Short mmCIF file of C-alpha atoms and ligand atoms in Angstrom, two decimals:
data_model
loop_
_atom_site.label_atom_id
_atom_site.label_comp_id
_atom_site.label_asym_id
_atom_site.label_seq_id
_atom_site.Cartn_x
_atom_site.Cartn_y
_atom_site.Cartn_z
CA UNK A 1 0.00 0.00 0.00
CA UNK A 2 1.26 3.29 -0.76
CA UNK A 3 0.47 6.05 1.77
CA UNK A 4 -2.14 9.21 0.11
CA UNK A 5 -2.84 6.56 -3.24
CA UNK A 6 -6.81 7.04 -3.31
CA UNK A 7 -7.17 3.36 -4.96
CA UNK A 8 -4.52 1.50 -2.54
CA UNK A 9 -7.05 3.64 -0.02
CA UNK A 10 -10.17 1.54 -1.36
CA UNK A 11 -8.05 -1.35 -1.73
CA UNK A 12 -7.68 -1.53 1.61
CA UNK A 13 -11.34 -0.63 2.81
CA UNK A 14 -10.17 2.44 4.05
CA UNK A 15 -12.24 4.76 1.69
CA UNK A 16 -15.38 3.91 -0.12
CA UNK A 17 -16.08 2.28 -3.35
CA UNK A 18 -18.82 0.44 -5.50
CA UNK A 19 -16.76 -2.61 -5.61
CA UNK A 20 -18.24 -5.25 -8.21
CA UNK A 21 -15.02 -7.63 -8.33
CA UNK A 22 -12.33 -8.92 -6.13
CA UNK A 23 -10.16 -11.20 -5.32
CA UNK A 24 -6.57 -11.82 -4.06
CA UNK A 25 -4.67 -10.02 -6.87
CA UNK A 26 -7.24 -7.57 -8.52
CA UNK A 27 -10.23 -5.12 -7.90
CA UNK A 28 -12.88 -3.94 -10.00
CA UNK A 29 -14.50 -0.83 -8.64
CA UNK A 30 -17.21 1.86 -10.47
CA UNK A 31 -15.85 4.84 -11.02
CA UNK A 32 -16.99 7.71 -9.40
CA UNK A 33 -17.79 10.17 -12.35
CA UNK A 34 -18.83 7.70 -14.94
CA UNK A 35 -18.44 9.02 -18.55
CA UNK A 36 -21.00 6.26 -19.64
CA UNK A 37 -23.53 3.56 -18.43
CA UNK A 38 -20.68 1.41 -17.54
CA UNK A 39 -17.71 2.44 -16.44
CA UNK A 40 -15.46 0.25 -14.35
CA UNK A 41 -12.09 0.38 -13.38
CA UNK A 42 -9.52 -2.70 -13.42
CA UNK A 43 -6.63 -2.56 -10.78
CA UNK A 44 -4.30 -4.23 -9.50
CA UNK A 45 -4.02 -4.80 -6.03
CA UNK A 46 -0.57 -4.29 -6.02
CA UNK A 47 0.70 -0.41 -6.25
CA UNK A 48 1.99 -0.01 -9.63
CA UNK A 49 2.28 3.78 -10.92
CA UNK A 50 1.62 3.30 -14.67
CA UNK A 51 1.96 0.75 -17.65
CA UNK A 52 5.13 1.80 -18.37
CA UNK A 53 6.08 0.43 -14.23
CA UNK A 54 3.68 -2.39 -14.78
CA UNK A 55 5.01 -6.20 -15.26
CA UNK A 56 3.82 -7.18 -18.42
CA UNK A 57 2.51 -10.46 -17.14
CA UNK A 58 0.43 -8.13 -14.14
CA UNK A 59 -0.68 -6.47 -17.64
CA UNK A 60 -1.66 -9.61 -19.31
CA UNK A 61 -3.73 -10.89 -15.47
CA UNK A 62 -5.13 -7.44 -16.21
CA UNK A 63 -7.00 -7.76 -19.45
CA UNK A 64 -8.25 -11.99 -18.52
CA UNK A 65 -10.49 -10.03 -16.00
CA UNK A 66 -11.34 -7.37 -18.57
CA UNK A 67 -12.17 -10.51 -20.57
CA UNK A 68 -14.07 -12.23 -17.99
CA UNK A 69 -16.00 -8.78 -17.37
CA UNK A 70 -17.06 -8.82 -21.14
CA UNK A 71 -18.19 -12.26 -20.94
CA UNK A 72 -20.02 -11.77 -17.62
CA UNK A 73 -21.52 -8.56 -18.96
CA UNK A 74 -22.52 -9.91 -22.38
CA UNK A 75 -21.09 -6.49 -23.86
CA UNK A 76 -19.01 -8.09 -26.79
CA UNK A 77 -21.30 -5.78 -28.99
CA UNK A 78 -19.39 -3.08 -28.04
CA UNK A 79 -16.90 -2.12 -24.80
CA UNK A 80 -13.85 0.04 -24.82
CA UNK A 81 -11.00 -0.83 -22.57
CA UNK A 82 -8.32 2.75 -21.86
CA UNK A 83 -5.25 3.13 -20.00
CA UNK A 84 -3.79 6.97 -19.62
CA UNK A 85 0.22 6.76 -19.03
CA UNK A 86 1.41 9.86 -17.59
CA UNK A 87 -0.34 13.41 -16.85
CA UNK A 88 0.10 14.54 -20.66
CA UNK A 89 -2.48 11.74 -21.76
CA UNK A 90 -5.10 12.98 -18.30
CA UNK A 91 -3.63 9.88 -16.13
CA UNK A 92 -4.69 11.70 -12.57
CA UNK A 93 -4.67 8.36 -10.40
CA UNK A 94 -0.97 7.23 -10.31
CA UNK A 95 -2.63 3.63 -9.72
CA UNK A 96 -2.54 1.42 -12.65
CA UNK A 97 -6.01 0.83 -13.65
CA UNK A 98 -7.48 -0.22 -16.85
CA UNK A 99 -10.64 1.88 -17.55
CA UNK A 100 -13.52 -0.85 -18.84
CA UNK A 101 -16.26 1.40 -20.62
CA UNK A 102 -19.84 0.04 -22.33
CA UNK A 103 -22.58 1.84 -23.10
CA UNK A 104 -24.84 -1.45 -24.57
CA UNK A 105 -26.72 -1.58 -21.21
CA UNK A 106 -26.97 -0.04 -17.49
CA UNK A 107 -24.81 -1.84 -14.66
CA UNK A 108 -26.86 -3.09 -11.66
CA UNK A 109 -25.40 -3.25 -7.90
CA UNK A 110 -24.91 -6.48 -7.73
CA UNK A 111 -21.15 -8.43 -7.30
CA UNK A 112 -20.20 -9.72 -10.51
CA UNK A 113 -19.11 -13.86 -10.21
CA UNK A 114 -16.28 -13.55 -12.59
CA UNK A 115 -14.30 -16.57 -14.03
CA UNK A 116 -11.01 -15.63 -14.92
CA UNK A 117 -9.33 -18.00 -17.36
P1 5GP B 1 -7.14 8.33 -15.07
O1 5GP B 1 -7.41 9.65 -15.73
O2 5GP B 1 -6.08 8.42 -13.99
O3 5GP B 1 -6.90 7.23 -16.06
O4 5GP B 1 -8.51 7.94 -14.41
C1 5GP B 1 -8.77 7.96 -13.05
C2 5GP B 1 -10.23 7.69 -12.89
O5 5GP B 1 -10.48 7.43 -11.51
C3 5GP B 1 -11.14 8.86 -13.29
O6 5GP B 1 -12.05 8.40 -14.28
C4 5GP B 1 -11.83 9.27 -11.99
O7 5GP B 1 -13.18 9.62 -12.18
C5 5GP B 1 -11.69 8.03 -11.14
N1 5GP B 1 -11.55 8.29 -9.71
C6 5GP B 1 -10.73 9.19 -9.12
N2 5GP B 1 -10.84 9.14 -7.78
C7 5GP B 1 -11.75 8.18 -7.51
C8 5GP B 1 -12.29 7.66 -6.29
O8 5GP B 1 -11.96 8.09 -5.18
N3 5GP B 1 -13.22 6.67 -6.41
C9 5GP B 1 -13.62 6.19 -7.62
N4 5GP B 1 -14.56 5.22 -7.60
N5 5GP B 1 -13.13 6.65 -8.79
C10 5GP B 1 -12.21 7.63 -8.74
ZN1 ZN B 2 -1.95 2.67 -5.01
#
């Protein structure tokens, strides 16, 4: 955990999130100013800063869950996966996170039971 990062904050419980995933290496939380119906963010649970200071295998464990969200979600009609590296491209949270947008259908409340393969 690194001390004032806002996600290794909700990683730990210690500020609030919609959380719709977890488990011992990843979270999957809403974000909190959604540019469209869904909009979920993919993090490690691990403090990485950016791709660029991301393993590439953390990377690749990454986008299986952004595969098993697309499955679970039935978006494959459309879904747009984003990463911003550094300030210049509007990275703010210095927390890797894959943003996971859709805007085929609304996302409930409920925990998504994800199979990661
Ligand atoms: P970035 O521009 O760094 O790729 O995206 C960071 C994202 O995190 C933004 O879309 C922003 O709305 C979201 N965000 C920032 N702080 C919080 C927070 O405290 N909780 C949640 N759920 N999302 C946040
Ligand atoms: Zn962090």
């Amino acid at each position: 955990m690194k001390n004032n990062c806002i996600f290794c904050q909700i990683i730990e419980g210690q500020a609030p999130s919609e959380i719709v995933f977890e488990n011992e290496r990843v979270i999957v939380f809403k974000d909190h100013l959604p540019r469209s119906p869904i909009h979920l963010l993919v993090c490690p649970k691990t403090h990485y800063s950016d791709f660029l200071n991301t393993p590439p295998e953390e990377v690749t464990y990454l986008f299986k869950v952004c595969h098993a969200l697309a499955d679970k979600l039935k978006v494959e009609s459309g879904f747009r996966l984003m990463i911003n590296n550094g300030a210049l491209a509007g990275q703010i949270v210095f927390h890797l996170h894959i943003h996971f947008i859709s805007r085929v259908k609304e996302l409930g409340a409920e925990k998504l039971d994800l199979v990661i393969k």
